[in-house]
Amino acid sequence: MSNFKRAPVTGGTPRSDVLAPIRMAEIVCSKPVLPAEILASLLEYLAVPDLIRFARVSKRMREMVYDDSRWIQRLRLMDCWDEGEARRRADSVLRKASGISPIEGAKRTGIGIDGMRNGATNVHQTRRPSTTIFNADPQSTVSTGKFASSRERYTGDGFQAIALSPFDQGENPQSQLIDPASRLTVFSRVKSVRGGARSEYGKIHGAISSFYADAVDRKSHTDAIVFRTYRDPDQQARMLSNMRRFAKSDISQGWQSRQGKLDDLEAAFETAVAKEFEHGLIDGDIDGKMRKYAHVLVTLNGGAKGLDMFITRSHLLSEKQSLGNPLGCLNTGSFSMEQSFKFFSNASTEFNEQVALVDRVFPASVNAVIPLLQRVGQEVISEYLVTLFDEAHRTNLEAYLRAVSSTYSQSLSFAQSLRPGSDPDDAFPAAVDDIILKAFEPHIDLYLKEEMGFFKRMSENEVGNWEKQLSEQDASMQSMYMSNVNRQADKRDFLTSFKKVVMMPVNVLPTFPMSSPFGGKPATAKALVNGEALETLPVTSQNPTRSSSPNPVNSTALSITHASTPLAEPPTTELAAKTAIMNSRLEGIRSLFSIEIALHLVHAAKASIERAAAFIEVEGYFGQDARKQCELIFVLLLQILGTRHVKAGFDQAVEHLSNYNPRSSESSPGQNRSVTPLVTFLELVNVGDLIQQMLDVFYEQELISTRLTDRNDFLSPAVKEKKRFEQMLDERVAAGLNKGIEVLMAEVEYVCATTQKPEDFNPGASSGANSEIMDIGPSETAKQIVEIVSSHTKMLVGSTDKTMLDVFNQEVGLRLFATLCKHLKRQRISVNGSIKLISDMSHYNSYISSLKNASLSQYFAALRELAQIYLVAPSDAKELATIIADGDRFHGIFRAEEVYEFAERRADWYLVKAKVERAMYGVGCILM
């Protein structure tokens, strides 16, 4: 047995501890220091040379730097990337590569199968060295050593990665960049190629970065390389413009300060060129210095400074006072269109001359006419209008309204006369409209407000003066009639004395002559609306013309000779004076509203609407407000003319008609009897109808034909107000005609009571009278009644529509029927007198038949049949009873009881009564 012993292990871990290896293990975690997103964000703050150096750190960094979207972003900042062009190029490459082998496609596209550039097919192929713009030899890039100081900042191995674009076959970019002239056109050679954005940006960077770096480092502007390399001002301006465009792609840290230094350099160059341009402007060297340095300024930054200098020193702005004095338009107290027209003509001529100079000085690529137009609108047109409108608004409101509307129309003509220049475009007409709108825009709201207020005040004053003159005439009339009345009678109550006048016998009251109506032919509504004056009608006949409406103060010249019979001597008693006052008021019904006032208001509304309608063509809410204002002016015309003038006149006429009593006026023997207040009221209806026709013509000509409103738009305020006016007029006429019919029937009753003799229907009733039939024709009373009624109903023919005329005739016929029935029940009719009665009824029936109203004719046919009951002899009492009981004989108009009442008016009724009742009711029969 061996005596071998295990040597003790020192420094070890006991075997029993199984967790010892785990405790001794150390977990190591490896992760990037910065995420890729943060690294990509940091690249935005690096300059281009630093980006190239950063790409050499690792393959991953190279992929981040060479990402095509990064360089496309810079090209877009310089406005050098066209997405459409890039898409077309990519599609063209795909179409060409669709039918060829991968190797051949790689050779054509410059992209190898393994993703290598320049057509390399494998990694072992020897790569040809590519020419780059960043590692080019200084002598090959710039012919002189001028750029040594600036080139040192961009040296390094990182620039070797930006190679020339492989798509530029047949070109030698290196030779192009050596030539300073080629640097000026570098942006025109940039292409939009997907996958080649870095190379395209490299072209621009290699051509301009040296000038840009020098410009931001130089402290003296005169020592800049750009001014030493290029001596021609036009080339200097082109390079500065390229540098400003290149600076837009400078997004690295500190770009604000570099942009500011470049702006200072550009401003210094612009100031120097502007001074040379100003010297040429002073010397008048248009085709020399002005044209040359204007082109330089345009190349630099669009030529804004030179254009502003040219416009400011132009005669159109510097000598604008010579175009016209705005206050000269108001020297006469009103607005003078000749002065404003002269101003716009001078401005148009001067502007066209300046446009001709602009075409000679500035290149066609610069739209210099529109800036000139805008300055003219702001500093010439607007200032002229503001001065004119403010002074006119302060001194004369009507002149202000005419000035705004007239100058706007003249400004539109001014806009049409302006020349757009040698190279017109579509923007010029819009610019002209814009300056006109801006010149009038501050004044349109105030003008529309003042237009409405002026028309309202003028209309109210016109109607107010009319009402005041009527009240003054009424007061003077009362004073004249009451001048010789005893002072004790003046203390009596007016109503009491008026009742005494009405109730006194007719022969006690003196009569006062009243003019007869309808002496002249009214003018047509269209002639009145169009402003044609009515001729003055002299009174040469016994039938004078219609009394004219009294003209208010300062009214139009339209008038008709007022014919009235002068009063020989004022009445000496209170009763006579009250009678004269009542007759004068009834005669004055025709003067309660006036055609002249309506015509004056219509002409004023026409002028206001035509002025406001000039602004309808303005775009935006101004045109809508102007259109709405035109409708509101028409609405206001209807309200003032309808409510305050026509409606009030009809109400007063109806009130005067209510006070009429036929006993207060007696017709002379041989004179045609007429109801004077109804005659005058019907004439008033004719005047109202003429006013309505005037408004209809005005509505059609001024609102419908000009498309200011639509007659089919039931929501239009003009349409609604017009219908309301017509409804009001119909209601007033209907109310007046109703009262007039009552007055007419009162006159008929008065004629029946005063002219119907007892012996007309009962010959021999008077003592000594002959009972034989003397005349079988209608009585004088029937003739007068038909003459009165027919003469008054004919007055409405032509002055109202057929529907209202039929209603009026029917109402007159029904009331006449009732009046005749009442009159018949007051008479005693004999058999011999029934012939006269039948003649009268036939005469009434003939007149009613001429009205061509079938329902009304049945009433008078029944009345004519009713007269037959008086022709039956007393011996034929049974036949009389049969006629009375026959309801069909009277067309259902009279019942048997009513016919029985009429039969009681027989002169021999008491002789035949028993026989008639026995035949009708069986009186005297004995039951068996």
PDB file of C-alpha atoms in Angstrom, residues 178-414:
ATOM      1  CA  ILE A 178     -10.628  76.832 -63.845  1.00  0.00           C
ATOM      2  CA  ASP A 179     -12.319  79.427 -66.014  1.00  0.00           C
ATOM      3  CA  PRO A 180     -13.747  82.224 -63.782  1.00  0.00           C
ATOM      4  CA  ALA A 181     -16.575  82.722 -66.238  1.00  0.00           C
ATOM      5  CA  SER A 182     -17.714  79.122 -65.774  1.00  0.00           C
ATOM      6  CA  ARG A 183     -18.122  79.734 -62.052  1.00  0.00           C
ATOM      7  CA  LEU A 184     -20.824  82.263 -62.851  1.00  0.00           C
ATOM      8  CA  THR A 185     -22.955  79.650 -64.606  1.00  0.00           C
ATOM      9  CA  VAL A 186     -22.403  76.745 -62.231  1.00  0.00           C
ATOM     10  CA  PHE A 187     -26.023  76.645 -61.115  1.00  0.00           C
ATOM     11  CA  SER A 188     -27.237  76.186 -64.673  1.00  0.00           C
ATOM     12  CA  ARG A 189     -25.182  72.978 -64.958  1.00  0.00           C
ATOM     13  CA  VAL A 190     -26.553  71.332 -61.835  1.00  0.00           C
ATOM     14  CA  LYS A 191     -28.737  68.279 -62.501  1.00  0.00           C
ATOM     15  CA  SER A 192     -31.286  66.499 -60.364  1.00  0.00           C
ATOM     16  CA  VAL A 193     -29.999  62.915 -60.215  1.00  0.00           C
ATOM     17  CA  ARG A 194     -30.976  60.445 -57.536  1.00  0.00           C
ATOM     18  CA  GLY A 195     -27.861  58.926 -56.039  1.00  0.00           C
ATOM     19  CA  GLY A 196     -25.737  61.779 -57.390  1.00  0.00           C
ATOM     20  CA  ALA A 197     -26.874  64.686 -55.238  1.00  0.00           C
ATOM     21  CA  ARG A 198     -23.531  64.738 -53.374  1.00  0.00           C
ATOM     22  CA  SER A 199     -21.607  65.070 -56.589  1.00  0.00           C
ATOM     23  CA  GLU A 200     -23.893  67.808 -57.915  1.00  0.00           C
ATOM     24  CA  TYR A 201     -23.481  69.738 -54.715  1.00  0.00           C
ATOM     25  CA  GLY A 202     -19.744  69.296 -55.054  1.00  0.00           C
ATOM     26  CA  LYS A 203     -19.816  71.226 -58.331  1.00  0.00           C
ATOM     27  CA  ILE A 204     -21.379  74.221 -56.636  1.00  0.00           C
ATOM     28  CA  HIS A 205     -19.136  73.969 -53.602  1.00  0.00           C
ATOM     29  CA  GLY A 206     -15.974  73.825 -55.665  1.00  0.00           C
ATOM     30  CA  ALA A 207     -16.983  76.844 -57.740  1.00  0.00           C
ATOM     31  CA  ILE A 208     -18.238  79.201 -55.061  1.00  0.00           C
ATOM     32  CA  SER A 209     -16.975  78.119 -51.645  1.00  0.00           C
ATOM     33  CA  SER A 210     -13.653  79.917 -52.051  1.00  0.00           C
ATOM     34  CA  PHE A 211     -15.369  83.239 -52.773  1.00  0.00           C
ATOM     35  CA  TYR A 212     -17.839  82.651 -49.979  1.00  0.00           C
ATOM     36  CA  ALA A 213     -15.132  81.820 -47.418  1.00  0.00           C
ATOM     37  CA  ASP A 214     -13.120  84.847 -48.417  1.00  0.00           C
ATOM     38  CA  ALA A 215     -16.158  87.150 -48.181  1.00  0.00           C
ATOM     39  CA  VAL A 216     -16.989  86.115 -44.624  1.00  0.00           C
ATOM     40  CA  ASP A 217     -13.338  86.449 -43.495  1.00  0.00           C
ATOM     41  CA  ARG A 218     -12.443  89.769 -45.084  1.00  0.00           C
ATOM     42  CA  LYS A 219     -12.720  92.896 -43.016  1.00  0.00           C
ATOM     43  CA  SER A 220     -12.402  95.240 -45.968  1.00  0.00           C
ATOM     44  CA  HIS A 221     -14.978  94.880 -48.707  1.00  0.00           C
ATOM     45  CA  THR A 222     -12.685  96.319 -51.364  1.00  0.00           C
ATOM     46  CA  ASP A 223     -10.110  93.534 -50.864  1.00  0.00           C
ATOM     47  CA  ALA A 224     -12.568  90.706 -51.485  1.00  0.00           C
ATOM     48  CA  ILE A 225     -11.431  88.156 -54.057  1.00  0.00           C
ATOM     49  CA  VAL A 226     -14.684  88.493 -55.976  1.00  0.00           C
ATOM     50  CA  PHE A 227     -13.858  92.104 -56.849  1.00  0.00           C
ATOM     51  CA  ARG A 228     -10.263  91.283 -57.773  1.00  0.00           C
ATOM     52  CA  THR A 229     -11.200  88.304 -59.903  1.00  0.00           C
ATOM     53  CA  TYR A 230     -14.062  90.004 -61.789  1.00  0.00           C
ATOM     54  CA  ARG A 231     -13.729  93.570 -62.977  1.00  0.00           C
ATOM     55  CA  ASP A 232     -17.026  93.909 -64.827  1.00  0.00           C
ATOM     56  CA  PRO A 233     -19.864  95.093 -62.496  1.00  0.00           C
ATOM     57  CA  ASP A 234     -22.278  92.680 -64.151  1.00  0.00           C
ATOM     58  CA  GLN A 235     -19.981  89.692 -63.460  1.00  0.00           C
ATOM     59  CA  GLN A 236     -19.439  90.891 -59.902  1.00  0.00           C
ATOM     60  CA  ALA A 237     -23.206  91.082 -59.406  1.00  0.00           C
ATOM     61  CA  ARG A 238     -23.681  87.591 -60.809  1.00  0.00           C
ATOM     62  CA  MET A 239     -21.063  86.089 -58.491  1.00  0.00           C
ATOM     63  CA  LEU A 240     -22.504  87.908 -55.470  1.00  0.00           C
ATOM     64  CA  SER A 241     -25.913  86.573 -56.407  1.00  0.00           C
ATOM     65  CA  ASN A 242     -24.458  83.052 -56.637  1.00  0.00           C
ATOM     66  CA  MET A 243     -22.788  83.501 -53.266  1.00  0.00           C
ATOM     67  CA  ARG A 244     -26.075  84.568 -51.693  1.00  0.00           C
ATOM     68  CA  ARG A 245     -27.753  81.531 -53.183  1.00  0.00           C
ATOM     69  CA  PHE A 246     -24.935  79.262 -52.006  1.00  0.00           C
ATOM     70  CA  ALA A 247     -25.189  80.732 -48.495  1.00  0.00           C
ATOM     71  CA  LYS A 248     -28.670  79.269 -48.170  1.00  0.00           C
ATOM     72  CA  SER A 249     -27.119  75.803 -47.995  1.00  0.00           C
ATOM     73  CA  ASP A 250     -24.832  76.872 -45.155  1.00  0.00           C
ATOM     74  CA  ILE A 251     -26.676  75.411 -42.175  1.00  0.00           C
ATOM     75  CA  SER A 252     -23.679  74.663 -40.003  1.00  0.00           C
ATOM     76  CA  GLN A 253     -22.951  76.363 -36.729  1.00  0.00           C
ATOM     77  CA  GLY A 254     -22.374  80.111 -37.020  1.00  0.00           C
ATOM     78  CA  TRP A 255     -24.297  80.561 -40.279  1.00  0.00           C
ATOM     79  CA  GLN A 256     -26.051  83.700 -38.990  1.00  0.00           C
ATOM     80  CA  SER A 257     -22.813  85.655 -38.611  1.00  0.00           C
ATOM     81  CA  ARG A 258     -21.544  84.514 -42.015  1.00  0.00           C
ATOM     82  CA  GLN A 259     -24.863  85.488 -43.592  1.00  0.00           C
ATOM     83  CA  GLY A 260     -24.600  88.945 -42.018  1.00  0.00           C
ATOM     84  CA  LYS A 261     -21.083  89.523 -43.367  1.00  0.00           C
ATOM     85  CA  LEU A 262     -22.170  88.490 -46.840  1.00  0.00           C
ATOM     86  CA  ASP A 263     -25.125  90.866 -46.626  1.00  0.00           C
ATOM     87  CA  ASP A 264     -22.795  93.705 -45.699  1.00  0.00           C
ATOM     88  CA  LEU A 265     -20.610  92.995 -48.701  1.00  0.00           C
ATOM     89  CA  GLU A 266     -23.623  92.872 -50.979  1.00  0.00           C
ATOM     90  CA  ALA A 267     -25.032  96.095 -49.506  1.00  0.00           C
ATOM     91  CA  ALA A 268     -21.751  97.923 -50.082  1.00  0.00           C
ATOM     92  CA  PHE A 269     -21.700  96.794 -53.698  1.00  0.00           C
ATOM     93  CA  GLU A 270     -25.364  97.717 -54.156  1.00  0.00           C
ATOM     94  CA  THR A 271     -24.785 101.192 -52.740  1.00  0.00           C
ATOM     95  CA  ALA A 272     -21.929 101.849 -55.139  1.00  0.00           C
ATOM     96  CA  VAL A 273     -23.961 100.681 -58.131  1.00  0.00           C
ATOM     97  CA  ALA A 274     -26.994 102.709 -56.982  1.00  0.00           C
ATOM     98  CA  LYS A 275     -24.857 105.863 -56.904  1.00  0.00           C
ATOM     99  CA  GLU A 276     -23.800 105.306 -60.493  1.00  0.00           C
ATOM    100  CA  PHE A 277     -27.456 104.713 -61.408  1.00  0.00           C
ATOM    101  CA  GLU A 278     -28.420 107.947 -59.664  1.00  0.00           C
ATOM    102  CA  HIS A 279     -25.762 109.897 -61.590  1.00  0.00           C
ATOM    103  CA  GLY A 280     -27.190 108.563 -64.819  1.00  0.00           C
ATOM    104  CA  LEU A 281     -30.710 109.507 -63.678  1.00  0.00           C
ATOM    105  CA  ILE A 282     -29.585 113.057 -62.885  1.00  0.00           C
ATOM    106  CA  ASP A 283     -27.737 113.385 -66.166  1.00  0.00           C
ATOM    107  CA  GLY A 284     -30.633 111.898 -68.111  1.00  0.00           C
ATOM    108  CA  ASP A 285     -28.429 109.172 -69.567  1.00  0.00           C
ATOM    109  CA  ILE A 286     -31.281 106.725 -70.016  1.00  0.00           C
ATOM    110  CA  ASP A 287     -29.755 104.336 -72.518  1.00  0.00           C
ATOM    111  CA  GLY A 288     -26.280 104.614 -71.010  1.00  0.00           C
ATOM    112  CA  LYS A 289     -25.597 104.553 -67.302  1.00  0.00           C
ATOM    113  CA  MET A 290     -29.194 104.056 -66.217  1.00  0.00           C
ATOM    114  CA  ARG A 291     -29.746 101.042 -68.408  1.00  0.00           C
ATOM    115  CA  LYS A 292     -26.337  99.518 -67.593  1.00  0.00           C
ATOM    116  CA  TYR A 293     -26.495  99.815 -63.828  1.00  0.00           C
ATOM    117  CA  ALA A 294     -30.189  98.958 -63.715  1.00  0.00           C
ATOM    118  CA  HIS A 295     -29.280  95.611 -65.258  1.00  0.00           C
ATOM    119  CA  VAL A 296     -26.495  95.192 -62.701  1.00  0.00           C
ATOM    120  CA  LEU A 297     -28.913  95.822 -59.812  1.00  0.00           C
ATOM    121  CA  VAL A 298     -31.432  93.431 -61.320  1.00  0.00           C
ATOM    122  CA  THR A 299     -28.759  90.739 -61.601  1.00  0.00           C
ATOM    123  CA  LEU A 300     -27.699  91.350 -58.008  1.00  0.00           C
ATOM    124  CA  ASN A 301     -31.014  91.126 -56.169  1.00  0.00           C
ATOM    125  CA  GLY A 302     -33.843  91.973 -58.538  1.00  0.00           C
ATOM    126  CA  GLY A 303     -33.146  95.708 -58.813  1.00  0.00           C
ATOM    127  CA  ALA A 304     -35.494  96.807 -56.019  1.00  0.00           C
ATOM    128  CA  LYS A 305     -33.270  99.675 -54.925  1.00  0.00           C
ATOM    129  CA  GLY A 306     -32.786 101.053 -58.415  1.00  0.00           C
ATOM    130  CA  LEU A 307     -36.478 100.733 -59.191  1.00  0.00           C
ATOM    131  CA  ASP A 308     -37.415 102.501 -55.978  1.00  0.00           C
ATOM    132  CA  MET A 309     -35.007 105.325 -56.794  1.00  0.00           C
ATOM    133  CA  PHE A 310     -36.418 105.622 -60.295  1.00  0.00           C
ATOM    134  CA  ILE A 311     -40.014 105.718 -59.061  1.00  0.00           C
ATOM    135  CA  THR A 312     -39.286 108.185 -56.264  1.00  0.00           C
ATOM    136  CA  ARG A 313     -37.550 110.640 -58.600  1.00  0.00           C
ATOM    137  CA  SER A 314     -40.133 110.252 -61.380  1.00  0.00           C
ATOM    138  CA  HIS A 315     -42.124 113.309 -62.376  1.00  0.00           C
ATOM    139  CA  LEU A 316     -45.358 111.492 -61.590  1.00  0.00           C
ATOM    140  CA  LEU A 317     -44.543 111.383 -57.864  1.00  0.00           C
ATOM    141  CA  SER A 318     -42.191 114.317 -57.391  1.00  0.00           C
ATOM    142  CA  GLU A 319     -44.487 116.745 -59.238  1.00  0.00           C
ATOM    143  CA  LYS A 320     -47.873 115.225 -58.372  1.00  0.00           C
ATOM    144  CA  GLN A 321     -49.301 118.647 -57.433  1.00  0.00           C
ATOM    145  CA  SER A 322     -49.233 119.605 -61.098  1.00  0.00           C
ATOM    146  CA  LEU A 323     -51.705 116.845 -61.970  1.00  0.00           C
ATOM    147  CA  GLY A 324     -54.619 118.641 -60.343  1.00  0.00           C
ATOM    148  CA  ASN A 325     -55.864 120.286 -57.164  1.00  0.00           C
ATOM    149  CA  PRO A 326     -58.542 118.225 -55.379  1.00  0.00           C
ATOM    150  CA  LEU A 327     -60.062 121.328 -53.792  1.00  0.00           C
ATOM    151  CA  GLY A 328     -60.599 122.770 -57.260  1.00  0.00           C
ATOM    152  CA  CYS A 329     -63.470 120.334 -57.713  1.00  0.00           C
ATOM    153  CA  LEU A 330     -65.419 122.111 -54.956  1.00  0.00           C
ATOM    154  CA  ASN A 331     -64.868 125.760 -55.878  1.00  0.00           C
ATOM    155  CA  THR A 332     -68.423 126.174 -57.165  1.00  0.00           C
ATOM    156  CA  GLY A 333     -69.999 124.848 -53.968  1.00  0.00           C
ATOM    157  CA  SER A 334     -70.859 121.552 -55.609  1.00  0.00           C
ATOM    158  CA  PHE A 335     -68.760 118.808 -57.119  1.00  0.00           C
ATOM    159  CA  SER A 336     -67.226 119.527 -60.536  1.00  0.00           C
ATOM    160  CA  MET A 337     -66.576 116.426 -62.599  1.00  0.00           C
ATOM    161  CA  GLU A 338     -64.454 118.344 -65.105  1.00  0.00           C
ATOM    162  CA  GLN A 339     -61.668 118.977 -62.600  1.00  0.00           C
ATOM    163  CA  SER A 340     -61.468 115.367 -61.425  1.00  0.00           C
ATOM    164  CA  PHE A 341     -61.576 114.157 -65.044  1.00  0.00           C
ATOM    165  CA  LYS A 342     -58.649 116.450 -65.835  1.00  0.00           C
ATOM    166  CA  PHE A 343     -56.681 115.003 -62.918  1.00  0.00           C
ATOM    167  CA  PHE A 344     -57.178 111.392 -64.016  1.00  0.00           C
ATOM    168  CA  SER A 345     -56.339 112.292 -67.635  1.00  0.00           C
ATOM    169  CA  ASN A 346     -53.073 113.957 -66.590  1.00  0.00           C
ATOM    170  CA  ALA A 347     -52.198 111.025 -64.325  1.00  0.00           C
ATOM    171  CA  SER A 348     -52.841 108.543 -67.134  1.00  0.00           C
ATOM    172  CA  THR A 349     -50.679 110.462 -69.608  1.00  0.00           C
ATOM    173  CA  GLU A 350     -47.820 110.844 -67.134  1.00  0.00           C
ATOM    174  CA  PHE A 351     -47.992 107.190 -66.095  1.00  0.00           C
ATOM    175  CA  ASN A 352     -47.769 105.953 -69.678  1.00  0.00           C
ATOM    176  CA  GLU A 353     -44.726 108.163 -70.238  1.00  0.00           C
ATOM    177  CA  GLN A 354     -43.031 106.678 -67.197  1.00  0.00           C
ATOM    178  CA  VAL A 355     -43.864 103.164 -68.397  1.00  0.00           C
ATOM    179  CA  ALA A 356     -42.072 103.943 -71.659  1.00  0.00           C
ATOM    180  CA  LEU A 357     -38.956 104.963 -69.680  1.00  0.00           C
ATOM    181  CA  VAL A 358     -39.204 101.800 -67.588  1.00  0.00           C
ATOM    182  CA  ASP A 359     -39.147  99.698 -70.747  1.00  0.00           C
ATOM    183  CA  ARG A 360     -35.972 101.464 -71.884  1.00  0.00           C
ATOM    184  CA  VAL A 361     -34.118 101.250 -68.573  1.00  0.00           C
ATOM    185  CA  PHE A 362     -35.026  97.938 -66.950  1.00  0.00           C
ATOM    186  CA  PRO A 363     -34.803  94.480 -68.531  1.00  0.00           C
ATOM    187  CA  ALA A 364     -37.968  92.700 -69.620  1.00  0.00           C
ATOM    188  CA  SER A 365     -37.478  90.031 -66.946  1.00  0.00           C
ATOM    189  CA  VAL A 366     -38.218  92.598 -64.261  1.00  0.00           C
ATOM    190  CA  ASN A 367     -41.838  93.621 -63.777  1.00  0.00           C
ATOM    191  CA  ALA A 368     -41.142  97.246 -62.936  1.00  0.00           C
ATOM    192  CA  VAL A 369     -44.548  98.570 -64.029  1.00  0.00           C
ATOM    193  CA  ILE A 370     -46.525  97.051 -61.159  1.00  0.00           C
ATOM    194  CA  PRO A 371     -44.336  98.626 -58.395  1.00  0.00           C
ATOM    195  CA  LEU A 372     -44.698 101.969 -60.198  1.00  0.00           C
ATOM    196  CA  LEU A 373     -48.457 101.435 -60.360  1.00  0.00           C
ATOM    197  CA  GLN A 374     -48.650 100.603 -56.663  1.00  0.00           C
ATOM    198  CA  ARG A 375     -46.736 103.730 -55.675  1.00  0.00           C
ATOM    199  CA  VAL A 376     -48.945 105.859 -57.905  1.00  0.00           C
ATOM    200  CA  GLY A 377     -52.043 104.364 -56.310  1.00  0.00           C
ATOM    201  CA  GLN A 378     -50.790 104.974 -52.772  1.00  0.00           C
ATOM    202  CA  GLU A 379     -49.138 108.383 -53.108  1.00  0.00           C
ATOM    203  CA  VAL A 380     -51.075 110.014 -55.939  1.00  0.00           C
ATOM    204  CA  ILE A 381     -54.563 108.565 -56.370  1.00  0.00           C
ATOM    205  CA  SER A 382     -55.280 107.818 -52.705  1.00  0.00           C
ATOM    206  CA  GLU A 383     -53.992 111.168 -51.413  1.00  0.00           C
ATOM    207  CA  TYR A 384     -56.009 113.051 -54.021  1.00  0.00           C
ATOM    208  CA  LEU A 385     -59.195 111.190 -53.138  1.00  0.00           C
ATOM    209  CA  VAL A 386     -58.720 111.507 -49.376  1.00  0.00           C
ATOM    210  CA  THR A 387     -58.318 115.282 -49.636  1.00  0.00           C
ATOM    211  CA  LEU A 388     -61.298 115.620 -51.966  1.00  0.00           C
ATOM    212  CA  PHE A 389     -63.639 113.364 -49.984  1.00  0.00           C
ATOM    213  CA  ASP A 390     -62.793 114.834 -46.588  1.00  0.00           C
ATOM    214  CA  GLU A 391     -63.397 118.395 -47.749  1.00  0.00           C
ATOM    215  CA  ALA A 392     -66.593 117.492 -49.603  1.00  0.00           C
ATOM    216  CA  HIS A 393     -67.937 115.550 -46.619  1.00  0.00           C
ATOM    217  CA  ARG A 394     -67.245 118.511 -44.366  1.00  0.00           C
ATOM    218  CA  THR A 395     -68.809 121.176 -46.584  1.00  0.00           C
ATOM    219  CA  ASN A 396     -71.533 119.586 -48.731  1.00  0.00           C
ATOM    220  CA  LEU A 397     -72.881 116.071 -48.241  1.00  0.00           C
ATOM    221  CA  GLU A 398     -74.557 115.876 -51.645  1.00  0.00           C
ATOM    222  CA  ALA A 399     -71.313 116.933 -53.316  1.00  0.00           C
ATOM    223  CA  TYR A 400     -69.536 114.224 -51.326  1.00  0.00           C
ATOM    224  CA  LEU A 401     -71.913 111.543 -52.599  1.00  0.00           C
ATOM    225  CA  ARG A 402     -71.521 112.691 -56.185  1.00  0.00           C
ATOM    226  CA  ALA A 403     -67.755 112.927 -55.782  1.00  0.00           C
ATOM    227  CA  VAL A 404     -67.349 109.358 -54.525  1.00  0.00           C
ATOM    228  CA  SER A 405     -69.488 107.834 -57.250  1.00  0.00           C
ATOM    229  CA  SER A 406     -68.156 109.998 -60.090  1.00  0.00           C
ATOM    230  CA  THR A 407     -64.486 109.600 -59.207  1.00  0.00           C
ATOM    231  CA  TYR A 408     -64.923 105.836 -58.959  1.00  0.00           C
ATOM    232  CA  SER A 409     -66.333 105.714 -62.477  1.00  0.00           C
ATOM    233  CA  GLN A 410     -63.521 107.978 -63.664  1.00  0.00           C
ATOM    234  CA  SER A 411     -60.936 105.800 -61.943  1.00  0.00           C
ATOM    235  CA  LEU A 412     -62.243 102.776 -63.859  1.00  0.00           C
ATOM    236  CA  SER A 413     -61.758 104.694 -67.102  1.00  0.00           C
ATOM    237  CA  PHE A 414     -58.322 105.702 -65.848  1.00  0.00           C
TER     238      PHE A 414
END
